[in-house]
mmCIF file of C-alpha atoms in Angstrom:
data_model
loop_
_atom_site.group_PDB
_atom_site.id
_atom_site.type_symbol
_atom_site.label_atom_id
_atom_site.label_comp_id
_atom_site.label_asym_id
_atom_site.label_seq_id
_atom_site.Cartn_x
_atom_site.Cartn_y
_atom_site.Cartn_z
ATOM 1 C CA UNK A 1 6.993 -16.297 -5.071
ATOM 2 C CA UNK A 2 9.984 -15.692 -2.820
ATOM 3 C CA UNK A 3 11.350 -12.745 -4.810
ATOM 4 C CA UNK A 4 9.282 -10.482 -7.052
ATOM 5 C CA UNK A 5 10.785 -7.965 -9.437
ATOM 6 C CA UNK A 6 9.008 -5.209 -11.333
ATOM 7 C CA UNK A 7 9.869 -2.373 -13.663
ATOM 8 C CA UNK A 8 8.173 0.659 -15.173
ATOM 9 C CA UNK A 9 9.420 3.354 -17.518
ATOM 10 C CA UNK A 10 6.517 5.717 -16.828
ATOM 11 C CA UNK A 11 7.711 9.298 -16.279
ATOM 12 C CA UNK A 12 5.034 9.815 -13.613
ATOM 13 C CA UNK A 13 6.726 8.264 -10.595
ATOM 14 C CA UNK A 14 3.475 7.524 -8.742
ATOM 15 C CA UNK A 15 2.230 5.589 -11.757
ATOM 16 C CA UNK A 16 5.633 3.953 -12.201
ATOM 17 C CA UNK A 17 5.639 2.709 -8.599
ATOM 18 C CA UNK A 18 2.148 1.270 -8.979
ATOM 19 C CA UNK A 19 3.105 -0.492 -12.196
ATOM 20 C CA UNK A 20 6.381 -1.859 -10.829
ATOM 21 C CA UNK A 21 4.731 -3.147 -7.639
ATOM 22 C CA UNK A 22 1.619 -4.614 -9.266
ATOM 23 C CA UNK A 23 2.600 -8.193 -8.402
ATOM 24 C CA UNK A 24 4.186 -7.565 -5.000
ATOM 25 C CA UNK A 25 2.303 -8.963 -2.002
ATOM 26 C CA UNK A 26 3.300 -8.738 1.683
ATOM 27 C CA UNK A 27 7.035 -8.068 1.249
ATOM 28 C CA UNK A 28 9.416 -7.964 4.199
ATOM 29 C CA UNK A 29 12.187 -6.149 2.288
ATOM 30 C CA UNK A 30 12.192 -3.909 -0.796
ATOM 31 C CA UNK A 31 15.053 -2.471 -2.848
ATOM 32 C CA UNK A 32 14.078 0.212 -5.354
ATOM 33 C CA UNK A 33 16.087 2.106 -7.978
ATOM 34 C CA UNK A 34 14.823 5.290 -9.612
ATOM 35 C CA UNK A 35 16.256 8.494 -11.130
ATOM 36 C CA UNK A 36 17.669 10.838 -8.511
ATOM 37 C CA UNK A 37 14.927 13.454 -8.897
ATOM 38 C CA UNK A 38 12.308 10.798 -8.077
ATOM 39 C CA UNK A 39 13.943 9.265 -5.014
ATOM 40 C CA UNK A 40 11.949 11.078 -2.349
ATOM 41 C CA UNK A 41 8.569 10.667 -4.010
ATOM 42 C CA UNK A 42 9.151 6.999 -4.862
ATOM 43 C CA UNK A 43 10.207 6.341 -1.285
ATOM 44 C CA UNK A 44 7.038 7.997 -0.004
ATOM 45 C CA UNK A 45 4.737 5.906 -2.190
ATOM 46 C CA UNK A 46 6.489 2.597 -1.528
ATOM 47 C CA UNK A 47 6.657 3.095 2.232
ATOM 48 C CA UNK A 48 3.012 4.157 2.290
ATOM 49 C CA UNK A 49 1.927 1.125 0.279
ATOM 50 C CA UNK A 50 4.061 -1.344 2.251
ATOM 51 C CA UNK A 51 4.315 0.052 5.801
ATOM 52 C CA UNK A 52 5.522 -3.239 7.297
ATOM 53 C CA UNK A 53 8.406 -3.712 4.858
ATOM 54 C CA UNK A 54 11.989 -2.557 5.300
ATOM 55 C CA UNK A 55 12.721 -0.310 2.313
ATOM 56 C CA UNK A 56 15.916 1.055 0.764
ATOM 57 C CA UNK A 57 16.093 3.184 -2.359
ATOM 58 C CA UNK A 58 18.886 4.702 -4.402
ATOM 59 C CA UNK A 59 19.551 6.391 -7.682
ATOM 60 C CA UNK A 60 21.531 4.203 -10.079
ATOM 61 C CA UNK A 61 21.257 2.314 -13.320
ATOM 62 C CA UNK A 62 19.299 -0.888 -12.846
ATOM 63 C CA UNK A 63 19.188 -4.297 -14.505
ATOM 64 C CA UNK A 64 16.165 -6.494 -14.988
ATOM 65 C CA UNK A 65 16.876 -9.508 -17.119
ATOM 66 C CA UNK A 66 18.574 -8.334 -20.293
ATOM 67 C CA UNK A 67 17.202 -4.789 -19.951
ATOM 68 C CA UNK A 68 19.049 -1.895 -18.325
ATOM 69 C CA UNK A 69 18.114 1.718 -17.725
ATOM 70 C CA UNK A 70 18.975 4.773 -15.652
ATOM 71 C CA UNK A 71 15.546 6.341 -16.105
ATOM 72 C CA UNK A 72 13.141 3.589 -15.054
ATOM 73 C CA UNK A 73 11.714 2.447 -11.722
ATOM 74 C CA UNK A 74 12.959 -1.015 -10.796
ATOM 75 C CA UNK A 75 11.846 -2.791 -7.636
ATOM 76 C CA UNK A 76 13.029 -6.033 -6.018
ATOM 77 C CA UNK A 77 10.849 -7.405 -3.220
ATOM 78 C CA UNK A 78 11.597 -10.265 -0.812
ATOM 79 C CA UNK A 79 8.770 -12.114 0.947
ATOM 80 C CA UNK A 80 8.740 -13.870 4.322
ATOM 81 C CA UNK A 81 10.793 -16.740 2.945
ATOM 82 C CA UNK A 82 13.608 -14.477 4.160
ATOM 83 C CA UNK A 83 14.675 -13.204 7.539
ATOM 84 C CA UNK A 84 15.917 -9.642 7.008
ATOM 85 C CA UNK A 85 17.554 -7.331 9.529
ATOM 86 C CA UNK A 86 18.562 -3.868 8.342
ATOM 87 C CA UNK A 87 20.514 -0.963 9.752
ATOM 88 C CA UNK A 88 22.529 2.146 8.994
ATOM 89 C CA UNK A 89 26.234 2.946 9.295
ATOM 90 C CA UNK A 90 26.340 6.639 10.195
ATOM 91 C CA UNK A 91 29.252 9.085 9.819
ATOM 92 C CA UNK A 92 30.772 6.970 7.092
ATOM 93 C CA UNK A 93 33.541 9.424 6.235
ATOM 94 C CA UNK A 94 34.739 9.875 9.832
ATOM 95 C CA UNK A 95 33.898 7.039 12.218
ATOM 96 C CA UNK A 96 32.022 4.033 10.800
ATOM 97 C CA UNK A 97 32.936 2.030 13.911
ATOM 98 C CA UNK A 98 30.343 4.160 15.729
ATOM 99 C CA UNK A 99 27.577 1.909 14.384
ATOM 100 C CA UNK A 100 29.256 -1.456 14.930
ATOM 101 C CA UNK A 101 27.358 -2.376 18.108
ATOM 102 C CA UNK A 102 24.012 -2.187 16.322
ATOM 103 C CA UNK A 103 25.500 -4.060 13.358
ATOM 104 C CA UNK A 104 26.525 -6.896 15.671
ATOM 105 C CA UNK A 105 23.058 -7.112 17.220
ATOM 106 C CA UNK A 106 21.324 -7.190 13.845
ATOM 107 C CA UNK A 107 23.618 -10.015 12.763
ATOM 108 C CA UNK A 108 22.740 -12.041 15.865
ATOM 109 C CA UNK A 109 19.025 -11.355 15.380
ATOM 110 C CA UNK A 110 19.237 -12.846 11.877
ATOM 111 C CA UNK A 111 20.351 -16.200 13.345
ATOM 112 C CA UNK A 112 22.614 -16.799 10.323
ATOM 113 C CA UNK A 113 23.558 -20.220 9.009
ATOM 114 C CA UNK A 114 26.772 -21.218 7.272
ATOM 115 C CA UNK A 115 25.460 -21.020 3.710
ATOM 116 C CA UNK A 116 22.120 -19.226 3.832
ATOM 117 C CA UNK A 117 22.983 -15.637 4.843
ATOM 118 C CA UNK A 118 24.623 -12.625 3.216
ATOM 119 C CA UNK A 119 25.244 -9.043 4.228
ATOM 120 C CA UNK A 120 24.202 -6.568 1.536
ATOM 121 C CA UNK A 121 25.745 -3.117 1.931
ATOM 122 C CA UNK A 122 24.901 -0.046 -0.169
ATOM 123 C CA UNK A 123 26.957 3.053 0.615
ATOM 124 C CA UNK A 124 26.909 6.686 -0.446
ATOM 125 C CA UNK A 125 30.662 6.604 -1.036
ATOM 126 C CA UNK A 126 33.544 4.209 -1.466
ATOM 127 C CA UNK A 127 35.609 3.797 1.686
ATOM 128 C CA UNK A 128 38.119 1.095 2.645
ATOM 129 C CA UNK A 129 37.242 1.610 6.300
ATOM 130 C CA UNK A 130 33.690 0.521 5.630
ATOM 131 C CA UNK A 131 34.566 -2.967 4.402
ATOM 132 C CA UNK A 132 37.179 -3.306 7.148
ATOM 133 C CA UNK A 133 34.612 -2.291 9.772
ATOM 134 C CA UNK A 134 31.953 -4.695 8.557
ATOM 135 C CA UNK A 135 34.305 -7.632 8.187
ATOM 136 C CA UNK A 136 35.391 -7.351 11.823
ATOM 137 C CA UNK A 137 32.040 -8.999 12.559
ATOM 138 C CA UNK A 138 31.356 -10.846 9.306
ATOM 139 C CA UNK A 139 34.589 -12.845 9.243
ATOM 140 C CA UNK A 140 33.900 -14.227 12.708
ATOM 141 C CA UNK A 141 30.527 -15.604 11.585
ATOM 142 C CA UNK A 142 31.638 -16.510 8.041
ATOM 143 C CA UNK A 143 28.992 -14.246 6.482
ATOM 144 C CA UNK A 144 29.893 -12.995 2.970
ATOM 145 C CA UNK A 145 29.642 -9.302 2.116
ATOM 146 C CA UNK A 146 28.266 -8.022 -1.182
ATOM 147 C CA UNK A 147 27.387 -4.491 -2.206
ATOM 148 C CA UNK A 148 28.733 -1.245 -3.582
ATOM 149 C CA UNK A 149 28.881 2.543 -3.464
ATOM 150 C CA UNK A 150 26.897 5.071 -5.472
ATOM 151 C CA UNK A 151 29.173 8.108 -5.196
ATOM 152 C CA UNK A 152 30.487 9.843 -8.283
ATOM 153 C CA UNK A 153 32.032 13.276 -7.894
ATOM 154 C CA UNK A 154 31.120 14.901 -4.595
ATOM 155 C CA UNK A 155 30.036 11.993 -2.395
ATOM 156 C CA UNK A 156 28.218 14.290 0.023
ATOM 157 C CA UNK A 157 25.704 15.058 -2.718
ATOM 158 C CA UNK A 158 24.688 11.393 -2.788
ATOM 159 C CA UNK A 159 21.973 9.982 -0.587
ATOM 160 C CA UNK A 160 20.122 6.773 0.195
ATOM 161 C CA UNK A 161 16.492 6.635 1.283
ATOM 162 C CA UNK A 162 15.893 4.146 4.080
ATOM 163 C CA UNK A 163 12.343 3.520 5.315
ATOM 164 C CA UNK A 164 11.254 6.893 3.959
ATOM 165 C CA UNK A 165 14.133 8.968 5.354
ATOM 166 C CA UNK A 166 17.083 10.487 3.517
ATOM 167 C CA UNK A 167 20.624 9.652 4.628
ATOM 168 C CA UNK A 168 23.921 11.128 3.469
ATOM 169 C CA UNK A 169 27.463 10.107 4.387
ATOM 170 C CA UNK A 170 25.988 6.759 5.364
ATOM 171 C CA UNK A 171 25.714 3.121 4.382
ATOM 172 C CA UNK A 172 22.705 0.840 4.463
ATOM 173 C CA UNK A 173 23.139 -2.821 5.332
ATOM 174 C CA UNK A 174 20.797 -5.778 5.300
ATOM 175 C CA UNK A 175 21.405 -9.244 6.666
ATOM 176 C CA UNK A 176 19.376 -11.534 4.414
ATOM 177 C CA UNK A 177 18.813 -15.171 5.416
ATOM 178 C CA UNK A 178 17.143 -17.582 3.026
ATOM 179 C CA UNK A 179 15.058 -19.948 5.162
ATOM 180 C CA UNK A 180 14.347 -22.270 2.215
ATOM 181 C CA UNK A 181 17.754 -22.689 0.642
ATOM 182 C CA UNK A 182 21.214 -21.229 0.221
ATOM 183 C CA UNK A 183 22.757 -17.999 -1.006
ATOM 184 C CA UNK A 184 26.026 -18.186 -2.913
ATOM 185 C CA UNK A 185 28.174 -15.171 -3.750
ATOM 186 C CA UNK A 186 30.707 -14.897 -6.540
ATOM 187 C CA UNK A 187 32.871 -12.361 -8.305
ATOM 188 C CA UNK A 188 34.361 -11.836 -11.749
ATOM 189 C CA UNK A 189 36.636 -9.256 -13.323
ATOM 190 C CA UNK A 190 35.277 -9.823 -16.810
ATOM 191 C CA UNK A 191 31.944 -10.452 -18.494
ATOM 192 C CA UNK A 192 31.968 -14.190 -17.728
ATOM 193 C CA UNK A 193 29.949 -13.885 -14.540
ATOM 194 C CA UNK A 194 27.325 -16.151 -16.102
ATOM 195 C CA UNK A 195 29.898 -18.947 -16.324
ATOM 196 C CA UNK A 196 30.798 -18.398 -12.667
ATOM 197 C CA UNK A 197 27.138 -18.783 -11.686
ATOM 198 C CA UNK A 198 26.710 -21.872 -13.844
ATOM 199 C CA UNK A 199 29.807 -23.499 -12.354
ATOM 200 C CA UNK A 200 28.876 -22.688 -8.768
ATOM 201 C CA UNK A 201 25.129 -23.269 -8.580
ATOM 202 C CA UNK A 202 22.963 -26.168 -9.691
ATOM 203 C CA UNK A 203 19.722 -24.496 -8.717
ATOM 204 C CA UNK A 204 19.750 -20.705 -9.225
ATOM 205 C CA UNK A 205 16.351 -19.280 -8.304
ATOM 206 C CA UNK A 206 17.274 -15.598 -8.465
ATOM 207 C CA UNK A 207 20.478 -13.798 -9.436
ATOM 208 C CA UNK A 208 21.193 -10.411 -7.864
ATOM 209 C CA UNK A 209 23.888 -8.678 -9.924
ATOM 210 C CA UNK A 210 26.023 -5.698 -8.949
ATOM 211 C CA UNK A 211 28.166 -4.327 -11.769
ATOM 212 C CA UNK A 212 30.210 -1.126 -11.653
ATOM 213 C CA UNK A 213 29.997 1.911 -13.880
ATOM 214 C CA UNK A 214 33.404 1.402 -15.483
ATOM 215 C CA UNK A 215 32.757 -2.219 -16.468
ATOM 216 C CA UNK A 216 29.205 -1.441 -17.552
ATOM 217 C CA UNK A 217 30.405 1.286 -19.900
ATOM 218 C CA UNK A 218 33.291 -0.810 -21.212
ATOM 219 C CA UNK A 219 31.107 -3.856 -21.864
ATOM 220 C CA UNK A 220 28.530 -1.665 -23.582
ATOM 221 C CA UNK A 221 31.177 -0.099 -25.798
ATOM 222 C CA UNK A 222 32.567 -3.518 -26.743
ATOM 223 C CA UNK A 223 29.044 -4.855 -27.419
ATOM 224 C CA UNK A 224 29.350 -7.631 -24.841
ATOM 225 C CA UNK A 225 27.037 -6.262 -22.150
ATOM 226 C CA UNK A 226 23.906 -7.718 -23.740
ATOM 227 C CA UNK A 227 25.591 -11.098 -24.013
ATOM 228 C CA UNK A 228 26.626 -11.025 -20.359
ATOM 229 C CA UNK A 229 23.107 -10.185 -19.189
ATOM 230 C CA UNK A 230 21.568 -12.763 -21.509
ATOM 231 C CA UNK A 231 23.845 -15.468 -20.079
ATOM 232 C CA UNK A 232 22.463 -14.735 -16.612
ATOM 233 C CA UNK A 233 18.866 -14.464 -17.803
ATOM 234 C CA UNK A 234 19.202 -17.893 -19.429
ATOM 235 C CA UNK A 235 20.057 -19.345 -16.017
ATOM 236 C CA UNK A 236 17.439 -17.648 -13.863
ATOM 237 C CA UNK A 237 15.453 -14.523 -13.055
ATOM 238 C CA UNK A 238 18.045 -11.758 -12.768
ATOM 239 C CA UNK A 239 18.026 -8.145 -11.555
ATOM 240 C CA UNK A 240 20.515 -5.758 -10.044
ATOM 241 C CA UNK A 241 22.283 -2.443 -10.232
ATOM 242 C CA UNK A 242 25.310 -0.507 -11.461
ATOM 243 C CA UNK A 243 27.480 1.035 -8.745
ATOM 244 C CA UNK A 244 30.658 3.101 -8.652
ATOM 245 C CA UNK A 245 32.675 0.482 -6.736
ATOM 246 C CA UNK A 246 31.679 -2.997 -5.641
ATOM 247 C CA UNK A 247 32.098 -4.715 -2.288
ATOM 248 C CA UNK A 248 32.881 -8.408 -2.054
ATOM 249 C CA UNK A 249 33.721 -10.378 1.084
ATOM 250 C CA UNK A 250 36.791 -8.937 2.815
ATOM 251 C CA UNK A 251 38.292 -7.266 -0.258
ATOM 252 C CA UNK A 252 38.684 -3.520 -0.639
ATOM 253 C CA UNK A 253 36.150 -1.710 -2.873
ATOM 254 C CA UNK A 254 37.091 -2.300 -6.513
ATOM 255 C CA UNK A 255 35.800 -2.687 -10.076
ATOM 256 C CA UNK A 256 34.869 -6.344 -9.913
ATOM 257 C CA UNK A 257 31.445 -7.691 -10.870
ATOM 258 C CA UNK A 258 29.694 -9.449 -7.990
ATOM 259 C CA UNK A 259 26.460 -11.335 -7.604
ATOM 260 C CA UNK A 260 24.453 -13.313 -5.091
ATOM 261 C CA UNK A 261 22.667 -16.441 -6.267
ATOM 262 C CA UNK A 262 19.578 -17.390 -4.275
ATOM 263 C CA UNK A 263 18.794 -21.101 -4.311
ATOM 264 C CA UNK A 264 15.461 -22.518 -3.145
ATOM 265 C CA UNK A 265 15.893 -26.178 -2.271
ATOM 266 C CA UNK A 266 13.289 -26.545 0.450
ATOM 267 C CA UNK A 267 9.542 -26.698 0.002
ATOM 268 C CA UNK A 268 7.904 -23.352 0.734
#
């Protein structure tokens, strides 16, 4: 299985991690989402259990199929079907260009193709300079950007755990190359993201969804959130997260809904 997803609602985070990772074997990259008070402990257990994987964790509401929660442990694991290069943008609020040299090298190390690579970026705060900085390199190589920010209120209170360490005023990025197919990215301003996926992909193997808090709340209030998630689940395995603002290609952070569709056309 190229991508494995797991979820647990157990209040004991050590138990929750074990339950959510029960089917994960030899991952190269893990994304985990847990309540904020469990971030450090969850990071410890996951990094201990998978010392060779690159791991990023954050506190946000998560999606898994048609289910969503801000109190569960949700984990998405990528196996060696993917080439993954990760890094950190430091000093996000003052000088994100400081980290651009390393960003460039990680991009080159990924050996990206025209249709098989994305850059996933998860930031502690929304900042126009971040997307501008990243797209200096991404536009040249025609690599699409997808991601979002977790900050609400005081952004300096927000953190991301990367490979067991806590980072504030920072952004995590991962170049992800699918060696057995393509990755398509798309965006919608309404709940019809499922139609966008259906119209753009004939072979969706996994759908990674990034919604934003405003749209999530609005769709929930209008009783259309379940229908949106069900439309994606009908197409493929789907998981993702709710962020404050979303990132998409070379656009500024906004309230759009974005997703990456992983297609597996080649024999594994």
